[in-house]
Coordinates of C-alpha atoms in Angstrom, one line a residue:
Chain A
X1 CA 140.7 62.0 -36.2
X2 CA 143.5 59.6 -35.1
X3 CA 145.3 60.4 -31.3
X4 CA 148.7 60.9 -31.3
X5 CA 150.5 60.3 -28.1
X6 CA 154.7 61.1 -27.9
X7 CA 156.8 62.9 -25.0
X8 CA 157.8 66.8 -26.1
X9 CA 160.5 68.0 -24.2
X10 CA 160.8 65.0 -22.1
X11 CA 156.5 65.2 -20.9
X12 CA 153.8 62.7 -22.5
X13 CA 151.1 64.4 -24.5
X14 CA 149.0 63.6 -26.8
X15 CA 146.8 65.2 -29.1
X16 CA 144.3 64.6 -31.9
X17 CA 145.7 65.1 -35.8
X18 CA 144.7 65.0 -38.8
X19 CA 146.6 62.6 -41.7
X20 CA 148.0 66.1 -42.9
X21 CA 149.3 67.9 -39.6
X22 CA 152.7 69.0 -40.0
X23 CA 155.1 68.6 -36.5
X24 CA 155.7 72.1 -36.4
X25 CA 151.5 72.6 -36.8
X26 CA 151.0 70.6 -33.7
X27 CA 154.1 71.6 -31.8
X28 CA 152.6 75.8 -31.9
X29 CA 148.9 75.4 -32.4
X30 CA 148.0 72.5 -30.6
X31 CA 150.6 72.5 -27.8
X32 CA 151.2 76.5 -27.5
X33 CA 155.0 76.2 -28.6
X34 CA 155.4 78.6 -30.2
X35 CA 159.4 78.8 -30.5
X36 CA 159.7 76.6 -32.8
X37 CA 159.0 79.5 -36.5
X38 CA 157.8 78.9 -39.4
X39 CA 159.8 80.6 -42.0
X40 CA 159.7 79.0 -45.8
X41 CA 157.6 76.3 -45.2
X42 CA 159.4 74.7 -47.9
X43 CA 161.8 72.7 -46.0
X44 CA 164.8 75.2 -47.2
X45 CA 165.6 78.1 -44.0
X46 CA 165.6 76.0 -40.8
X47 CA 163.8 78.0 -38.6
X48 CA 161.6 75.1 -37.9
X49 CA 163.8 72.3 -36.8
X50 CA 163.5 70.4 -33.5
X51 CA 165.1 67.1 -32.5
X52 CA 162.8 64.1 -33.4
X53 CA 164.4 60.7 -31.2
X54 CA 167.7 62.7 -30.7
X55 CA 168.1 63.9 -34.9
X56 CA 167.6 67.6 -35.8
X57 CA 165.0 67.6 -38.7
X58 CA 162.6 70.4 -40.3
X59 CA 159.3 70.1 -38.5
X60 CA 157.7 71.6 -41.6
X61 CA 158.3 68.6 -43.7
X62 CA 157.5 65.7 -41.2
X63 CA 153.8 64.5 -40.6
X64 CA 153.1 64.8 -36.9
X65 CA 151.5 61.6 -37.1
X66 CA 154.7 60.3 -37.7
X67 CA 155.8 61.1 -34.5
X68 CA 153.8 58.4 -32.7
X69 CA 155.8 57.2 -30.0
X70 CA 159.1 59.5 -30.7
X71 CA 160.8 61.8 -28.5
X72 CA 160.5 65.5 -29.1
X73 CA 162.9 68.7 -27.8
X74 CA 162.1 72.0 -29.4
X75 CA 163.6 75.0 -28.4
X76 CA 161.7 75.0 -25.1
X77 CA 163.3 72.0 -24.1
X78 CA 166.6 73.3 -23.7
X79 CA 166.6 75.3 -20.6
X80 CA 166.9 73.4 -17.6
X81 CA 166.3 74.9 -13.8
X82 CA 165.9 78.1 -14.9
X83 CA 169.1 78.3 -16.6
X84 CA 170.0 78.8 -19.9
X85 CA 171.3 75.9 -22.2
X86 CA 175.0 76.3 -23.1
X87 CA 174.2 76.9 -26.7
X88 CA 171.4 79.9 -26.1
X89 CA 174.2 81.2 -23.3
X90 CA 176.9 81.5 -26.1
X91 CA 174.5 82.8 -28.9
X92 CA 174.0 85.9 -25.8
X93 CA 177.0 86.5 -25.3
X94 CA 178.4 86.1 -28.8
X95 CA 175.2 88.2 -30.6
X96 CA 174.6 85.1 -32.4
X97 CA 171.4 86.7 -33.3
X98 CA 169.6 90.5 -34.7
X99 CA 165.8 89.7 -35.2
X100 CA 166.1 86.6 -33.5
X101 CA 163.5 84.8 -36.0
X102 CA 166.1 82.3 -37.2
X103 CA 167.5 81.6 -33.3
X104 CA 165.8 78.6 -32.2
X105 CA 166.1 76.6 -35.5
X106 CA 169.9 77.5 -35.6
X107 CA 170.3 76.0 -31.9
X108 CA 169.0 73.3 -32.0
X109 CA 171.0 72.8 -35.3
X110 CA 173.8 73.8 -33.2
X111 CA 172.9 71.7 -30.7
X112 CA 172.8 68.9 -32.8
X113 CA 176.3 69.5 -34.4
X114 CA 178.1 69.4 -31.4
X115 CA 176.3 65.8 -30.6
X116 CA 177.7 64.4 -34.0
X117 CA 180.6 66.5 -34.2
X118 CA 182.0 67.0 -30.1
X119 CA 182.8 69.9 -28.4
X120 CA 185.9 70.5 -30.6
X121 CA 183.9 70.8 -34.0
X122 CA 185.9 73.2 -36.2
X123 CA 184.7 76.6 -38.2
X124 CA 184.5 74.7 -41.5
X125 CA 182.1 71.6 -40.1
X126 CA 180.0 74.6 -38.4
X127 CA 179.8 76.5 -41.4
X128 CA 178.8 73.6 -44.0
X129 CA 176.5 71.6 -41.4
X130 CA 175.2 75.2 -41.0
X131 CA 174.0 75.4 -44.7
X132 CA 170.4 74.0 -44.3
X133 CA 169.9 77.1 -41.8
X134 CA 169.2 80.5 -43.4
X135 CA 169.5 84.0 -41.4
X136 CA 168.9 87.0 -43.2
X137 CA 170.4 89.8 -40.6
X138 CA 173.6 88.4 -39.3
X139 CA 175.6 87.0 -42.0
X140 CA 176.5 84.3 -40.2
X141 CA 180.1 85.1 -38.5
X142 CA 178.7 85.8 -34.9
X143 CA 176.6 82.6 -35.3
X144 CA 179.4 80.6 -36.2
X145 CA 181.2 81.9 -32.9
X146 CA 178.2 81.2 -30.6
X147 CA 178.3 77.7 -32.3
X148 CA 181.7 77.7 -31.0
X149 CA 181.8 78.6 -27.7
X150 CA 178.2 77.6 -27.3
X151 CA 180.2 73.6 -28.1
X152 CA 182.9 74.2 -25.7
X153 CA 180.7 74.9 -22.8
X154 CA 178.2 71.7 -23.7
Chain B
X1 CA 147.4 70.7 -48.2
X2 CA 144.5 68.5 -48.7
X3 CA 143.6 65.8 -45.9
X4 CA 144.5 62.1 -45.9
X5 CA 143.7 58.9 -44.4
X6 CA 147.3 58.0 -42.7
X7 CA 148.7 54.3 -42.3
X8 CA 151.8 53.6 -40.7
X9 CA 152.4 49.4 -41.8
X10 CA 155.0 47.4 -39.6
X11 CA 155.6 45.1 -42.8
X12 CA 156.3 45.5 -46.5
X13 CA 153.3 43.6 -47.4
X14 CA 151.2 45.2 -45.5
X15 CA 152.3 48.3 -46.9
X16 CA 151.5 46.8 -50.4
X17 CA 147.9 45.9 -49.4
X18 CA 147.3 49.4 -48.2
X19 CA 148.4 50.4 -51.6
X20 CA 146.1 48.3 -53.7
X21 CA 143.2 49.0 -51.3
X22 CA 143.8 52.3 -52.0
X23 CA 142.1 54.2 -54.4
X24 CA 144.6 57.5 -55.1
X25 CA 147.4 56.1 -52.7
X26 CA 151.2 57.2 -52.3
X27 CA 154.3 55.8 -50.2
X28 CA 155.6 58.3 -48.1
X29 CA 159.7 57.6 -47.3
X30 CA 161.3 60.4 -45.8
X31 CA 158.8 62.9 -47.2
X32 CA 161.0 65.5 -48.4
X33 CA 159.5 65.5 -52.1
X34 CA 155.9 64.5 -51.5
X35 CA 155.1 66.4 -48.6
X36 CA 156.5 69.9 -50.5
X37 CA 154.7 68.6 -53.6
X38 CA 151.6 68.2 -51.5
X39 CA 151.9 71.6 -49.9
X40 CA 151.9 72.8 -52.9
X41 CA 149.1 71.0 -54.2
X42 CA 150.1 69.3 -56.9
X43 CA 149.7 66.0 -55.3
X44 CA 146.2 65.6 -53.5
X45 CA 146.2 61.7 -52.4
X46 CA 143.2 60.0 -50.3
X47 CA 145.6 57.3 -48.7
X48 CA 150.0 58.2 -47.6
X49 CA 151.3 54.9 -46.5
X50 CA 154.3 55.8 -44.3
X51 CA 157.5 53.0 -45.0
X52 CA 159.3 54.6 -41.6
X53 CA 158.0 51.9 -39.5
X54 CA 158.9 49.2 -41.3
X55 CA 162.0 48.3 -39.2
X56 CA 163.2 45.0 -42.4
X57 CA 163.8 48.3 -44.3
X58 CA 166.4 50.0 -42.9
X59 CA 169.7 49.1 -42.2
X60 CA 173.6 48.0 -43.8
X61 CA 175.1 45.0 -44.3
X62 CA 178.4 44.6 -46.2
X63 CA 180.3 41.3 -47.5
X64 CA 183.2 40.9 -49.7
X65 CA 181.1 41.6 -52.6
X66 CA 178.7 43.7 -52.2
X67 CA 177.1 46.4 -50.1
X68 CA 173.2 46.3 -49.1
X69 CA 171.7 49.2 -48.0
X70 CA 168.0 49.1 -47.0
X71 CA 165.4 51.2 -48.9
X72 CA 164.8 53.2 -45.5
X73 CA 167.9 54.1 -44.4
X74 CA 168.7 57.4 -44.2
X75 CA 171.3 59.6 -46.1
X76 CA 172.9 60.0 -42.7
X77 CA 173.3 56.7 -42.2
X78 CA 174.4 56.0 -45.3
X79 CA 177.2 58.9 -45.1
X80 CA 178.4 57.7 -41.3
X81 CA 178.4 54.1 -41.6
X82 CA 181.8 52.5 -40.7
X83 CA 181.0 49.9 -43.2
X84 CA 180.1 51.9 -46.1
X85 CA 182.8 54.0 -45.8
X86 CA 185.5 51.2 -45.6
X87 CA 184.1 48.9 -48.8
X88 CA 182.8 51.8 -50.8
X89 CA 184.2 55.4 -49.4
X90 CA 182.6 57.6 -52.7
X91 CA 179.3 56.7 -51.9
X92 CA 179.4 57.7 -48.0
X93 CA 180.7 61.1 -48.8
X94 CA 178.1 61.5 -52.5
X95 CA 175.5 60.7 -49.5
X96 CA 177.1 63.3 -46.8
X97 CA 176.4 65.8 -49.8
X98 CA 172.6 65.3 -50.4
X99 CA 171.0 68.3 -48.7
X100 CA 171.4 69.9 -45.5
X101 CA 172.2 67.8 -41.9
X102 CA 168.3 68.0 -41.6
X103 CA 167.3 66.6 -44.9
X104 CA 169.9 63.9 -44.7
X105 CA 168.7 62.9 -41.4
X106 CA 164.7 62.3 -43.1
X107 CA 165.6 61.4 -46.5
X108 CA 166.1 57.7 -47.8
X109 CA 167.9 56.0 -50.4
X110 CA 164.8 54.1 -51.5
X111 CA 163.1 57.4 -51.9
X112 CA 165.2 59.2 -53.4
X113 CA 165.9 56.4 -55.9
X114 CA 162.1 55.7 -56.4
X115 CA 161.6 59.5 -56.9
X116 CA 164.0 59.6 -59.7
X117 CA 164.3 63.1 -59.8
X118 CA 166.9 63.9 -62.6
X119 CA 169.1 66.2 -60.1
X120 CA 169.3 64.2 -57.1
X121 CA 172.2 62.1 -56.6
X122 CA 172.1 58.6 -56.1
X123 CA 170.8 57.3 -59.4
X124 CA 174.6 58.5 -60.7
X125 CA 176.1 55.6 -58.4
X126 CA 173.4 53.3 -58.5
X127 CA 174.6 53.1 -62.9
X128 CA 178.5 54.0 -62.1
X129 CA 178.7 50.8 -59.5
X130 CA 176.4 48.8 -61.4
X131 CA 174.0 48.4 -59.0
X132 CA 170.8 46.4 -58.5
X133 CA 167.2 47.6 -57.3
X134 CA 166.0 45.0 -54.9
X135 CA 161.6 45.4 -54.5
X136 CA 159.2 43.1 -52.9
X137 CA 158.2 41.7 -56.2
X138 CA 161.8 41.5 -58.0
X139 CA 165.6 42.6 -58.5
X140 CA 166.2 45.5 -61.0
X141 CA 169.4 46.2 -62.4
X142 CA 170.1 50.1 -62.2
X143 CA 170.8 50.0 -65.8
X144 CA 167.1 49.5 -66.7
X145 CA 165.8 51.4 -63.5
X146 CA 165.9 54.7 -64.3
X147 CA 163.5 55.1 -67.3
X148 CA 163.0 59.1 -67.8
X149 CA 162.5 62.6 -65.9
X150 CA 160.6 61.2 -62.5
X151 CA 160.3 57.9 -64.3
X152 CA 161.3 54.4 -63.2
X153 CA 161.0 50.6 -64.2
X154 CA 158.9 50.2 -61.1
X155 CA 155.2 48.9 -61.9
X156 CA 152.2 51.1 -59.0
X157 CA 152.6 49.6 -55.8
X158 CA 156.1 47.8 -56.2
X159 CA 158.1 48.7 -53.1
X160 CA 161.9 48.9 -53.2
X161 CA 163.2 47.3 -50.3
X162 CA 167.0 47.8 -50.5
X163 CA 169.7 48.4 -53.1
X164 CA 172.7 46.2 -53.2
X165 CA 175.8 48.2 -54.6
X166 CA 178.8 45.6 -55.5
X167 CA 182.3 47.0 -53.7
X168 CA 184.3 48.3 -56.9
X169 CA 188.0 48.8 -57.0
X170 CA 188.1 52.3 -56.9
X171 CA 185.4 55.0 -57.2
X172 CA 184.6 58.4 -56.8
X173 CA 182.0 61.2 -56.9
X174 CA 182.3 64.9 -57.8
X175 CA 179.5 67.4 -57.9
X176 CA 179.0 70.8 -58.9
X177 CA 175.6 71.8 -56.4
X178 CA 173.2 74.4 -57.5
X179 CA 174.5 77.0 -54.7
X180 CA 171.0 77.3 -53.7
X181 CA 169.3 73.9 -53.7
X182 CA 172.3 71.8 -53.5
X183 CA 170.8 69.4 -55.6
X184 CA 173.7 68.4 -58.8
X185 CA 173.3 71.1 -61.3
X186 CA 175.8 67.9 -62.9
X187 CA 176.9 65.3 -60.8
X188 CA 179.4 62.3 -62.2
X189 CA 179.6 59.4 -60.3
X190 CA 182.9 56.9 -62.1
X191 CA 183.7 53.3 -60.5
X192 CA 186.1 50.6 -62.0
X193 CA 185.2 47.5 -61.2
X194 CA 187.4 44.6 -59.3
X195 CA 187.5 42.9 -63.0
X196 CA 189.0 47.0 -64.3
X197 CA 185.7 47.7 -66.3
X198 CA 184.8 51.4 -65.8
X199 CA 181.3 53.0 -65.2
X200 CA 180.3 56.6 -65.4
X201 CA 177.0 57.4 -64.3
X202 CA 175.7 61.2 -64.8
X203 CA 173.4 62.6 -62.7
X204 CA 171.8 66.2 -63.1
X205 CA 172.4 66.8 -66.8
X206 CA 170.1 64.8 -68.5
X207 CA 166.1 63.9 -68.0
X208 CA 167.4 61.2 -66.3
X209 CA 171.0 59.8 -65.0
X210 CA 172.6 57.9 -68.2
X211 CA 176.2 56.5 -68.6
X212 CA 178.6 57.5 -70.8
X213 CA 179.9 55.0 -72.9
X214 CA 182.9 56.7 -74.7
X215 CA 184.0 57.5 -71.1
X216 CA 183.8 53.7 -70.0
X217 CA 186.1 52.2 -72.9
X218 CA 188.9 54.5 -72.5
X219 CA 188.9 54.3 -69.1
X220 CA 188.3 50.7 -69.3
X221 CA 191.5 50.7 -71.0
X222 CA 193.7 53.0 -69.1
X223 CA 191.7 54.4 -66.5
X224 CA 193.3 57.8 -66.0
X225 CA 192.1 61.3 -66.3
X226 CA 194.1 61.7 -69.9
X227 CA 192.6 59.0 -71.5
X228 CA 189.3 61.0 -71.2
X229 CA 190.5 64.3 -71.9
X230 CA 189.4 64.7 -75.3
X231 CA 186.0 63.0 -74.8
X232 CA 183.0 65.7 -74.9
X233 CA 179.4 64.6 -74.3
X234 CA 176.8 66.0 -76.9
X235 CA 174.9 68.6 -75.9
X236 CA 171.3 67.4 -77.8
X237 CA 168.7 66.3 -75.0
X238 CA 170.6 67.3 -72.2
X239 CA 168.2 69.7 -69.6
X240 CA 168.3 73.1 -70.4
X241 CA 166.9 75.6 -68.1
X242 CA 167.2 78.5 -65.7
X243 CA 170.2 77.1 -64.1
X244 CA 172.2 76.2 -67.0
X245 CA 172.2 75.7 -70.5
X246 CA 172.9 71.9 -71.8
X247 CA 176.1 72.9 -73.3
X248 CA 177.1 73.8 -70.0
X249 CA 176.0 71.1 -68.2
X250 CA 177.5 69.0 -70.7
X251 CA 181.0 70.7 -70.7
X252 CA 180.6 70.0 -66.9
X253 CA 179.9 66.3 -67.2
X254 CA 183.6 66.6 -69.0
X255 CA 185.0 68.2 -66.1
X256 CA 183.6 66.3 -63.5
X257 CA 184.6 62.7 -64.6
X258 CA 188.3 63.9 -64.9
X259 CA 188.2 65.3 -61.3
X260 CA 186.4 62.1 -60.4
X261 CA 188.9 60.0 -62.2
X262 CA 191.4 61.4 -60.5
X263 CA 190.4 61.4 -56.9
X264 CA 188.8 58.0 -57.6
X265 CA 190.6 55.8 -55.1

């Protein structure tokens, strides 16, 4: 089986794969991080997306040994010293979630919004960019203000 | 999803000689057809030859004339790029409506052109702007590219390596999603050319995108959203499914190349 060496949340690892290991397999089974969900395994809810070189993508639908050489964050990687990222404060505080399953694929969407979009992104951008991001408690509204306040503290 | 042996070439033609070598191979572009088809098992290849590193691939370059996207770069790219959105505006925001963020950040033009699937939505610009299918063996024109549902002109192993779009006069793109998938239930890509000759390219209601000719001579003539009022498009061999029934997707291919006519700029 080929090695496949990359930094997840900012540490080298590496790991052995096989041609068909999915990111998000290697990410929970192989490296124990297990915040990153599985949900439709059909590249459609979100739950599974992590940053690949900086871009937010569905871990689901991209080979680990793609990866080779990239830079990973998951949701693990957000939290520095201790202290909660701005975007995981504001989902907190705003009860951005309600079974939580969807939470870490709609931060680091979020996340990843507010890098393309600034700390100023409006309700509309939030809501559309939000579309490849599925929750099935919340409907979305407390989300959308987490997103929100989660930018303006970023 | 069954195991395979994984190459990641540097170079297009070592990408092709992994092909040939290759007993049951496949490209892989931004994977976000062939890795679900896989899943699902009904794809089972020995060899995936991965384009992503091949750095020639990817990138834009406009002139006066044209615009020359490479096979691998992304929808994103395609839908931020200063440079596409000055020469050809329609076909940044058409690519800023493929998918989610996350799906536009993976998927490519070249594989979603080489995938040919009937409702995704570049194959209606590719015909509307008259473009041409560059691979490592030839140059296509988009009017003899897209050969049936999930068929294309290109020959096992042939490569697209970028797709040259030339800069119309005005254009536009209008799009009625499936609310779930997002993919164009119909989609209607129009352009007029810098020498007034109109394209429509449809995308979504047929096996594969076609052009509507009735559409192109009146608007060659007086390109305005009343000189195409009163054209309808035959209902006979459009797709007819679940979704939508072909009269309605034809009705829509009405509707949509007014709209587009109209916010064609």
């Amino acid at each position: 089986m080929p090695t496949l060496s990359l930094k997840v949340n900012g540490k080298a690892v590496s790991g052995e794969v096989e041609g068909r290991t999915l990111l998000v397999e290697f990410l929970r089974d192989q490296l124990g991080l297990t915040g990153t969900h599985v949900g439709c395994d059909t590249s459609q809810c979100g739950t599974c997306v992590v940053h690949v070189d900086g871009k937010a993508v569905k871990s689901c639908t991209v080979l680990a040994a793609s990866c080779a050489g990239a830079s990973v964050t998951t949701i693990e990687g957000l939290a520095a010293n201790g202290k909660l990222h701005p975007m995981q404060q504001a989902f907190h505080e705003e009860h951005g979630l309600q079974c939580g399953f969807c939470t870490p694929g709609m931060i680091m969407a979020a996340v990843d919004i507010v890098k393309r979009n600034g700390k100023k992104v409006d309700e509309e951008t939030i809501r559309r960019e939000l579309s490849g991001n599925l929750c099935r408690c919340t409907g979305y509204h407390n989300i959308v203000k987490a997103v929100q306040s989660g930018a303006a503290n970023m | 999803m069954e195991n395979f042996n994984y190459h990641r070439p540097a170079t297009v033609a070592a990408a092709a000689a992994l092909l040939k070598k290759s007993k049951d191979g496949v490209y892989l572009a931004g994977g976000h057809t062939i890795l679900p088809t896989m899943k699902q098992g009904l794809r089972a290849p020995k060899d995936v030859v991965d384009l992503s590193g091949i750095k020639a691939m990817s990138g834009i370059k406009a002139s006066a004339g044209a615009v020359v996207i490479g096979a691998g770069t992304t929808h994103m790219e395609v839908a931020s790029s200063s440079a596409v959105k000055k020469a050809i505006p329609a076909l940044a925001e058409m690519a800023g409506k493929i998918g989610g963020v996350h799906v536009r950040h993976k998927g490519t033009i070249g594989g979603s052109i080489a995938n040919a699937d009937p409702a995704s939505d570049y194959p209606s610009a590719c015909l509307a702007l008259g473009a041409t299918i560059v691979t490592n063996q030839r140059k296509i024109p988009a009017d003899k590219f897209f050969t049936g549902l999930f068929q294309t002109a290109l020959k096992k192993g042939e490569i697209i390596t970028a797709v040259s779009f030339p800069i119309p006069k005005r254009a536009a793109h209008q799009k009625f999603p499936n609310p779930a998938s997002r993919y164009a239930l119909t989609g209607v890509f129009v352009a007029q050319g810098k020498d007034g000759k109109a394209r429509v390219g449809v995308t979504g209601a047929g096996p594969a995108a076609f052009r509507v000719a009735d559409m192109e001579a009146a608007l060659s003539k007086e390109f305005s959203e009343k000189s195409i009022a009163a054209i309808k498009v035959p209902p006979r061999g459009l797709l007819n499914d679940m979704h939508a029934t072909a009269a309605y997707r034809a009705h829509l291919v009405s509707v949509l190349a007014r709209r587009a006519v109209a916010a064609a700029k």
